[in-house]
Short mmCIF file of C-alpha atoms and ligand atoms in Angstrom, two decimals:
data_model
loop_
_atom_site.label_atom_id
_atom_site.label_comp_id
_atom_site.label_asym_id
_atom_site.label_seq_id
_atom_site.Cartn_x
_atom_site.Cartn_y
_atom_site.Cartn_z
CA MET A 25 -44.15 52.77 15.73
CA ASN A 26 -41.52 54.44 13.61
CA PRO A 27 -42.88 55.37 10.87
CA ILE A 28 -40.35 54.81 7.99
CA PHE A 29 -41.23 51.00 8.23
CA ALA A 30 -45.01 51.79 9.64
CA THR A 31 -46.33 52.97 6.45
CA LEU A 32 -44.04 50.76 3.91
CA PRO A 33 -45.98 48.50 2.10
CA THR A 34 -44.92 45.02 1.79
CA THR A 35 -42.20 43.96 -0.24
CA VAL A 36 -43.39 43.59 -3.86
CA PHE A 37 -41.37 40.39 -4.06
CA ASP A 38 -43.55 38.93 -1.49
CA LEU A 39 -46.72 40.22 -2.44
CA MET A 40 -46.30 39.14 -5.92
CA SER A 41 -45.31 35.49 -5.15
CA GLY A 42 -48.45 35.61 -2.68
CA LEU A 43 -50.10 36.27 -5.32
CA ALA A 44 -49.02 34.16 -7.72
CA ARG A 45 -49.75 30.86 -5.49
CA GLU A 46 -53.48 32.38 -4.40
CA MET A 47 -53.83 32.33 -7.88
CA GLY A 48 -52.25 29.17 -9.11
CA ALA A 49 -49.94 31.78 -11.50
CA VAL A 50 -46.74 30.96 -13.10
CA ASN A 51 -44.39 32.90 -11.52
CA LEU A 52 -41.87 34.67 -13.25
CA GLY A 53 -42.25 37.73 -10.47
CA GLN A 54 -39.65 37.09 -6.79
CA GLY A 55 -36.40 36.66 -7.98
CA PHE A 56 -35.37 32.14 -7.31
CA PRO A 57 -34.22 29.96 -9.39
CA GLU A 58 -36.87 27.26 -9.84
CA ASP A 59 -34.31 23.93 -9.69
CA ASP A 60 -32.84 23.94 -6.53
CA GLY A 61 -29.46 24.21 -5.68
CA PRO A 62 -26.41 21.51 -6.73
CA LEU A 63 -26.98 18.25 -4.93
CA ASP A 64 -23.85 17.71 -3.41
CA VAL A 65 -23.78 21.05 -1.29
CA ARG A 66 -27.14 20.03 0.01
CA ALA A 67 -25.70 17.09 1.46
CA ALA A 68 -22.81 18.70 2.68
CA ALA A 69 -25.40 21.06 4.79
CA ALA A 70 -27.54 17.85 5.92
CA ALA A 71 -24.14 16.03 6.81
CA ALA A 72 -22.89 19.13 8.91
CA ILE A 73 -26.82 18.84 10.61
CA LEU A 74 -25.99 15.87 11.75
CA ALA A 75 -22.39 15.89 12.74
CA GLY A 76 -23.26 19.11 14.78
CA PRO A 77 -21.86 21.16 16.24
CA ASN A 78 -25.16 23.25 16.77
CA GLN A 79 -23.94 25.64 18.27
CA TYR A 80 -23.06 29.38 18.17
CA PRO A 81 -20.30 29.42 15.58
CA PRO A 82 -17.78 32.07 15.83
CA MET A 83 -19.64 35.92 15.68
CA ARG A 84 -17.64 36.73 12.54
CA GLY A 85 -18.58 33.32 10.60
CA LEU A 86 -16.43 29.68 10.23
CA PRO A 87 -12.88 30.88 9.30
CA ALA A 88 -13.15 27.71 7.39
CA LEU A 89 -15.66 29.58 5.35
CA ARG A 90 -13.88 32.57 6.01
CA GLU A 91 -10.96 31.77 3.81
CA ALA A 92 -13.17 29.27 1.53
CA VAL A 93 -14.28 32.81 0.49
CA ALA A 94 -11.51 34.51 0.43
CA GLU A 95 -9.76 31.30 -2.07
CA HIS A 96 -13.04 31.92 -3.89
CA TYR A 97 -12.17 35.22 -4.75
CA ALA A 98 -9.03 35.27 -5.86
CA ARG A 99 -9.27 32.32 -7.81
CA LEU A 100 -12.45 34.05 -9.88
CA ALA A 101 -12.87 37.50 -9.15
CA GLY A 102 -8.85 37.93 -8.66
CA VAL A 103 -9.59 40.19 -5.51
CA THR A 104 -6.55 39.15 -2.38
CA LEU A 105 -8.59 38.80 0.66
CA ASP A 106 -6.96 38.53 4.29
CA TRP A 107 -9.62 35.67 5.55
CA ALA A 108 -8.94 36.30 9.31
CA THR A 109 -9.63 40.27 9.23
CA GLU A 110 -11.74 41.32 5.88
CA VAL A 111 -14.34 38.55 5.28
CA THR A 112 -17.42 38.35 8.03
CA ILE A 113 -20.21 36.11 7.08
CA THR A 114 -23.44 37.31 7.31
CA SER A 115 -27.32 35.82 7.23
CA GLY A 116 -27.87 36.97 3.92
CA ALA A 117 -26.95 40.05 1.60
CA THR A 118 -29.91 42.43 3.06
CA GLU A 119 -27.90 41.22 6.67
CA ALA A 120 -25.31 41.97 5.01
CA ILE A 121 -26.46 45.35 3.66
CA ALA A 122 -28.38 46.51 6.85
CA ALA A 123 -24.96 46.17 8.79
CA SER A 124 -22.83 48.14 6.63
CA LEU A 125 -24.99 51.50 6.38
CA LEU A 126 -26.07 50.96 10.05
CA ALA A 127 -21.47 51.06 10.60
CA VAL A 128 -20.99 53.44 8.68
CA VAL A 129 -24.13 56.16 8.15
CA SER A 130 -24.33 58.75 10.70
CA PRO A 131 -28.07 60.97 11.31
CA GLY A 132 -27.96 63.44 8.74
CA ASP A 133 -24.96 61.99 5.84
CA GLU A 134 -26.05 61.73 2.48
CA VAL A 135 -26.04 58.88 0.89
CA VAL A 136 -26.15 58.34 -3.61
CA VAL A 137 -28.05 55.07 -4.91
CA PHE A 138 -28.41 54.01 -8.33
CA GLU A 139 -32.20 53.93 -9.11
CA PRO A 140 -33.96 51.78 -10.01
CA MET A 141 -32.60 50.76 -6.76
CA TYR A 142 -32.95 47.35 -4.50
CA ASP A 143 -36.55 48.04 -2.40
CA ALA A 144 -34.41 47.15 0.79
CA TYR A 145 -31.87 50.69 0.56
CA ALA A 146 -33.96 53.47 1.14
CA PRO A 147 -35.73 52.47 4.32
CA LEU A 148 -32.86 51.04 5.56
CA ILE A 149 -30.93 54.21 4.65
CA GLN A 150 -33.39 56.76 6.50
CA ARG A 151 -33.41 54.06 9.41
CA ALA A 152 -29.69 54.40 9.85
CA GLY A 153 -30.62 57.95 9.57
CA GLY A 154 -29.68 59.03 6.35
CA VAL A 155 -30.69 60.80 3.54
CA VAL A 156 -31.30 59.18 0.03
CA ARG A 157 -29.62 60.74 -2.23
CA PRO A 158 -30.72 59.41 -5.62
CA VAL A 159 -28.97 59.18 -9.11
CA ARG A 160 -31.42 58.02 -12.15
CA LEU A 161 -30.45 55.98 -14.77
CA LEU A 162 -31.99 56.02 -17.91
CA PRO A 163 -32.68 53.61 -20.13
CA PRO A 164 -31.99 51.62 -22.81
CA GLY A 165 -28.95 51.33 -21.59
CA TRP A 166 -29.74 52.77 -17.62
CA THR A 167 -26.81 55.04 -17.79
CA VAL A 168 -26.34 58.83 -16.55
CA ASP A 169 -24.52 61.61 -17.73
CA ASP A 170 -21.51 62.89 -15.59
CA GLU A 171 -22.75 66.07 -14.52
CA THR A 172 -25.75 64.55 -13.21
CA LEU A 173 -23.46 61.90 -11.61
CA ALA A 174 -20.93 64.75 -9.96
CA ALA A 175 -23.90 66.79 -8.80
CA ALA A 176 -25.05 64.45 -6.36
CA PHE A 177 -21.89 63.54 -4.22
CA SER A 178 -20.56 66.09 -1.70
CA ALA A 179 -19.37 66.80 1.15
CA ARG A 180 -22.32 65.66 2.66
CA THR A 181 -22.09 62.43 0.83
CA ARG A 182 -21.00 59.75 3.26
CA ALA A 183 -21.94 56.47 1.20
CA VAL A 184 -22.73 55.56 -2.68
CA VAL A 185 -24.63 52.04 -2.16
CA LEU A 186 -24.31 50.51 -5.59
CA ASN A 187 -25.35 47.10 -7.20
CA THR A 188 -23.79 45.81 -10.39
CA PRO A 189 -24.94 43.38 -12.19
CA LEU A 190 -27.77 45.34 -11.38
CA ASN A 191 -31.56 44.17 -9.82
CA PRO A 192 -33.78 45.08 -11.75
CA THR A 193 -32.21 46.22 -14.71
CA ALA A 194 -30.22 43.48 -15.60
CA SER A 195 -27.08 46.08 -16.32
CA VAL A 196 -23.96 46.23 -15.57
CA PHE A 197 -21.48 48.67 -14.68
CA ASP A 198 -18.51 48.61 -16.93
CA ASP A 199 -14.84 50.53 -16.20
CA ALA A 200 -15.57 53.30 -16.98
CA MET A 201 -19.00 53.73 -14.81
CA ARG A 202 -16.86 52.55 -12.19
CA ALA A 203 -14.24 54.45 -12.41
CA ARG A 204 -16.03 57.57 -12.50
CA ILE A 205 -17.58 56.53 -9.07
CA ALA A 206 -14.28 55.85 -7.67
CA ARG A 207 -13.13 59.64 -8.30
CA HIS A 208 -15.93 60.79 -6.63
CA CYS A 209 -15.72 58.68 -3.95
CA VAL A 210 -12.04 59.27 -3.08
CA ALA A 211 -12.62 63.10 -3.76
CA HIS A 212 -15.56 63.48 -1.34
CA ASP A 213 -14.63 60.50 1.20
CA VAL A 214 -16.95 58.28 0.39
CA ILE A 215 -17.66 54.83 1.15
CA ALA A 216 -18.61 52.47 -0.94
CA ILE A 217 -21.30 49.50 -0.68
CA SER A 218 -20.93 47.26 -3.08
CA ASP A 219 -24.22 44.88 -3.36
CA GLU A 220 -22.24 42.27 -5.88
CA VAL A 221 -24.73 39.58 -4.98
CA TRP A 222 -25.60 38.77 -8.97
CA GLU A 223 -21.16 38.55 -10.13
CA HIS A 224 -21.78 35.11 -11.09
CA VAL A 225 -24.41 35.82 -13.23
CA THR A 226 -23.53 37.95 -16.03
CA PHE A 227 -23.51 36.62 -19.62
CA ASP A 228 -22.10 37.18 -23.49
CA GLY A 229 -18.85 37.37 -22.05
CA VAL A 230 -19.15 40.46 -19.87
CA ILE A 231 -17.43 40.44 -16.74
CA HIS A 232 -18.19 41.68 -13.61
CA ARG A 233 -15.14 43.42 -11.91
CA SER A 234 -15.42 43.99 -8.28
CA MET A 235 -15.77 47.53 -6.89
CA LEU A 236 -12.20 46.77 -4.65
CA VAL A 237 -10.34 47.02 -7.14
CA ALA A 238 -11.32 50.11 -8.71
CA PRO A 239 -9.35 52.66 -9.04
CA GLY A 240 -8.07 53.82 -4.86
CA MET A 241 -11.46 51.48 -3.46
CA ARG A 242 -9.33 48.97 -1.77
CA GLU A 243 -9.57 50.37 1.54
CA ARG A 244 -12.74 52.40 1.04
CA THR A 245 -15.39 49.42 -0.80
CA ILE A 246 -17.61 46.99 1.51
CA LYS A 247 -18.21 44.03 -1.21
CA ILE A 248 -21.03 42.55 -0.84
CA GLY A 249 -21.63 38.34 -1.92
CA SER A 250 -24.30 35.81 -1.97
CA ALA A 251 -24.05 31.98 -1.65
CA GLY A 252 -27.75 31.98 -2.34
CA LYS A 253 -27.16 33.87 -5.74
CA ILE A 254 -23.89 31.67 -5.84
CA PHE A 255 -25.31 28.33 -6.32
CA GLY A 256 -28.78 29.29 -6.50
CA MET A 257 -30.72 28.18 -3.32
CA THR A 258 -31.83 31.58 -1.81
CA GLY A 259 -33.86 30.43 0.80
CA TRP A 260 -30.38 30.14 2.55
CA LYS A 261 -29.70 33.37 3.51
CA VAL A 262 -25.27 33.51 3.95
CA GLY A 263 -23.75 36.34 2.88
CA PHE A 264 -20.09 37.59 3.41
CA VAL A 265 -18.83 41.08 3.71
CA CYS A 266 -15.13 41.84 2.62
CA ALA A 267 -13.67 45.32 3.06
CA ALA A 268 -10.38 46.43 4.88
CA PRO A 269 -9.33 45.79 8.18
CA ALA A 270 -10.96 48.54 9.75
CA LEU A 271 -14.63 48.55 7.88
CA THR A 272 -14.56 45.29 8.76
CA GLU A 273 -14.00 45.92 12.26
CA VAL A 274 -17.07 48.11 12.74
CA VAL A 275 -19.57 46.34 9.88
CA ALA A 276 -19.41 43.00 12.29
CA LYS A 277 -20.08 45.12 15.21
CA ALA A 278 -23.52 45.93 13.65
CA HIS A 279 -23.31 42.60 12.66
CA GLN A 280 -23.63 41.38 15.87
CA PHE A 281 -26.78 42.85 17.04
CA LEU A 282 -28.54 42.23 13.77
CA THR A 283 -28.29 38.69 13.47
CA PHE A 284 -24.65 37.62 15.67
CA THR A 285 -24.51 34.35 13.39
CA THR A 286 -25.08 32.77 10.92
CA PRO A 287 -26.18 28.28 11.36
CA PRO A 288 -23.02 26.56 10.82
CA HIS A 289 -24.31 23.86 8.90
CA LEU A 290 -24.99 26.06 5.80
CA GLN A 291 -21.72 27.79 6.43
CA HIS A 292 -19.81 23.96 6.27
CA ALA A 293 -21.72 23.31 2.79
CA VAL A 294 -21.26 27.18 0.97
CA ALA A 295 -16.97 26.60 2.05
CA TYR A 296 -17.43 23.26 0.79
CA GLY A 297 -19.14 24.65 -2.59
CA LEU A 298 -17.15 27.41 -2.72
CA ALA A 299 -14.26 25.66 -3.36
CA LYS A 300 -15.66 24.01 -6.34
CA PRO A 301 -13.62 23.66 -9.78
CA THR A 302 -14.51 27.11 -12.08
CA ALA A 303 -16.23 24.54 -14.59
CA HIS A 304 -18.93 24.69 -12.32
CA PHE A 305 -20.14 28.68 -11.85
CA GLU A 306 -19.44 28.98 -15.78
CA ALA A 307 -21.53 25.87 -16.00
CA MET A 308 -24.18 27.84 -14.12
CA ARG A 309 -23.95 30.75 -16.42
CA GLU A 310 -24.15 29.31 -19.11
CA ALA A 311 -27.28 27.43 -18.11
CA TYR A 312 -28.70 30.77 -17.17
CA ALA A 313 -28.17 32.45 -20.65
CA ARG A 314 -29.85 29.52 -22.19
CA SER A 315 -33.00 30.19 -20.25
CA ARG A 316 -32.17 33.98 -21.21
CA ASP A 317 -32.05 33.19 -24.61
CA ARG A 318 -35.61 30.93 -24.84
CA LEU A 319 -37.15 33.86 -22.77
CA GLU A 320 -36.43 36.32 -25.13
CA SER A 321 -37.13 34.64 -28.49
CA MET A 322 -40.60 33.39 -26.99
CA LEU A 323 -41.69 36.57 -26.25
CA ARG A 324 -39.97 37.99 -28.92
CA GLN A 325 -42.24 35.54 -31.00
CA ALA A 326 -45.19 36.75 -28.69
CA GLY A 327 -45.18 40.48 -29.78
CA PHE A 328 -42.71 41.57 -26.92
CA VAL A 329 -40.52 44.03 -26.74
CA THR A 330 -37.29 43.83 -24.07
CA THR A 331 -34.51 45.34 -22.90
CA PRO A 332 -30.84 43.97 -23.05
CA SER A 333 -29.74 41.76 -19.96
CA SER A 334 -26.24 41.03 -19.52
CA GLY A 335 -26.52 39.85 -15.95
CA THR A 336 -28.82 38.58 -13.01
CA TYR A 337 -31.87 36.22 -13.35
CA PHE A 338 -33.98 38.71 -14.88
CA LEU A 339 -35.43 40.13 -18.65
CA ASN A 340 -37.26 43.43 -18.57
CA VAL A 341 -40.73 43.96 -21.34
CA ASP A 342 -40.73 47.22 -22.13
CA LEU A 343 -44.70 47.77 -21.92
CA ARG A 344 -44.92 50.56 -24.44
CA ALA A 345 -43.25 49.11 -27.07
CA SER A 346 -44.99 46.15 -26.40
CA GLY A 347 -48.18 47.17 -27.29
CA ILE A 348 -49.91 47.54 -23.86
CA ALA A 349 -51.38 50.83 -22.83
CA LEU A 350 -51.19 49.85 -18.86
CA ASP A 351 -48.93 51.67 -16.52
CA ASP A 352 -46.43 48.61 -14.97
CA VAL A 353 -48.46 48.33 -11.44
CA ASP A 354 -52.08 47.84 -13.46
CA PHE A 355 -50.30 45.65 -15.97
CA ALA A 356 -48.47 43.32 -12.99
CA VAL A 357 -51.98 42.68 -11.29
CA ARG A 358 -54.59 42.58 -13.95
CA ALA A 359 -51.91 39.83 -15.49
CA VAL A 360 -51.83 37.87 -12.44
CA LYS A 361 -54.88 37.74 -11.71
CA GLU A 362 -56.39 37.38 -15.12
CA ALA A 363 -53.69 35.67 -17.39
CA GLY A 364 -51.91 33.53 -14.93
CA VAL A 365 -48.47 34.86 -14.11
CA ALA A 366 -46.55 37.14 -12.19
CA THR A 367 -44.18 39.58 -13.06
CA ILE A 368 -42.52 42.61 -10.47
CA PRO A 369 -43.70 46.21 -11.71
CA LEU A 370 -40.53 48.52 -11.92
CA SER A 371 -41.47 51.19 -9.97
CA ALA A 372 -41.49 49.50 -7.46
CA PHE A 373 -37.32 50.45 -7.33
CA TYR A 374 -38.09 54.02 -7.22
CA ALA A 375 -37.99 56.18 -4.32
CA ARG A 376 -40.43 58.76 -6.55
CA ASP A 377 -41.56 59.94 -9.58
CA ALA A 378 -41.39 56.37 -10.92
CA ASP A 379 -40.74 54.93 -14.58
CA ARG A 380 -44.21 53.25 -15.11
CA GLY A 381 -42.58 51.39 -18.35
CA PHE A 382 -41.50 48.06 -17.70
CA VAL A 383 -42.12 45.27 -15.92
CA ARG A 384 -39.03 41.69 -15.14
CA LEU A 385 -39.21 38.65 -15.71
CA CYS A 386 -37.42 35.99 -13.65
CA PHE A 387 -36.11 33.61 -16.27
CA ALA A 388 -34.15 31.09 -14.04
CA LYS A 389 -37.13 28.62 -14.22
CA ARG A 390 -37.51 25.23 -16.01
CA ASP A 391 -38.19 25.22 -19.62
CA GLU A 392 -42.16 24.30 -19.20
CA THR A 393 -42.15 27.41 -16.54
CA LEU A 394 -41.34 29.49 -19.23
CA GLU A 395 -43.26 28.56 -21.96
CA ARG A 396 -46.28 28.34 -19.86
CA GLY A 397 -45.59 32.36 -18.74
CA VAL A 398 -44.96 33.31 -22.14
CA THR A 399 -48.33 31.93 -23.01
CA ALA A 400 -49.68 33.86 -19.97
CA LEU A 401 -48.05 36.88 -21.03
CA ALA A 402 -49.85 36.43 -24.95
CA LYS A 403 -52.99 36.30 -23.08
CA ALA A 404 -51.89 39.03 -21.31
CA ARG A 405 -51.12 41.19 -23.75
CA LYS A 406 -54.48 40.30 -26.11
CA LEU A 407 -56.29 41.56 -23.07
CA PHE A 408 -54.61 44.56 -22.53
CA ALA A 409 -53.40 45.73 -25.64
N1 LIG B 599 -33.88 39.32 -4.05
C1 LIG B 599 -35.38 39.02 -4.77
C2 LIG B 599 -35.41 39.42 -5.87
O1 LIG B 599 -35.11 40.44 -6.56
C3 LIG B 599 -35.71 38.98 -3.44
C4 LIG B 599 -35.36 39.11 -2.56
C5 LIG B 599 -37.02 38.76 -1.33
O2 LIG B 599 -37.60 38.65 -1.75
N2 LIG B 599 -36.80 40.31 -0.93
O3 LIG B 599 -36.46 39.26 -6.55
#
């Protein structure tokens, strides 16, 4: 057995969702919306299943979807892509990340990541033979100083994996931060694997801009997007890889031996959905922002202190500032068992020396679910204070 995967625990998301089911707890842990996505997009998938074909689509994805991805990003993100040579459809963003790392990383290469980081990055980098080079982002702004960032890059660096908006911190890299990363990528001939799955989920006028359009990055960025996040249907597992033709060639070759293709009906439906008017995506953002505000104000009334959320489905609770002496894992385990609410401990997003002071809450839920969640969290706070 390969020790990288053999010694790994089951992902914290599956673990907490499992505990939530077992305990009948309110699940504010794993990030998924409670309401299923747009009915017309689901109807398009259902129709495509019945109409067929139900056979292998082209390895890089249906032309109709690749064209729709290019149109969508040209319209909403100001990114110009040639659908035929620069877009590949994958079975979700996690597969896109795996394919990108396998395509880019050779044994011994260093890969810079920003901690806290999504749990899939480190094991996939290691399995590709790479060496994880973490750069710690510090609260409350989740930023890093110039010196620490510069020290992470060297002649050994092959790639940087970044995620903005960032899960779990709910922060967004601004233009200056992207330009800083871009400078190091250009100086050291590094490829940026840019996980932009939360691109449409930003709040308060904060705008996501792709790493593809950062200075000098058009030819050295692999941009990853996700229909699951764009439509709030996380089970669909339809991802997009957008990169210059030479990079796309290699990523597609990795993808062809991971999943080869992605279900054609879902691809048809996503193509339909991506063409929706811009107002649809703005309304989605506003609905999430409203849920965030609701959760934030209910938590404040219950005595909790949260950190700012500029994007993603998440809001983080600062346990110490909220008067809770437990570390994040103890809190999460006891809260789901004793108070009936599932959360995600942020320490699961660190390779080592984790910050143990925060838990992540998902607010993409109905009002009554958020209310029940906060009631249970208030109970936990009383029990553990
Ligand atoms: N992206 C989801 C989250 O952060 C989890 C996905 C998964 O369970 N692997 O909650």
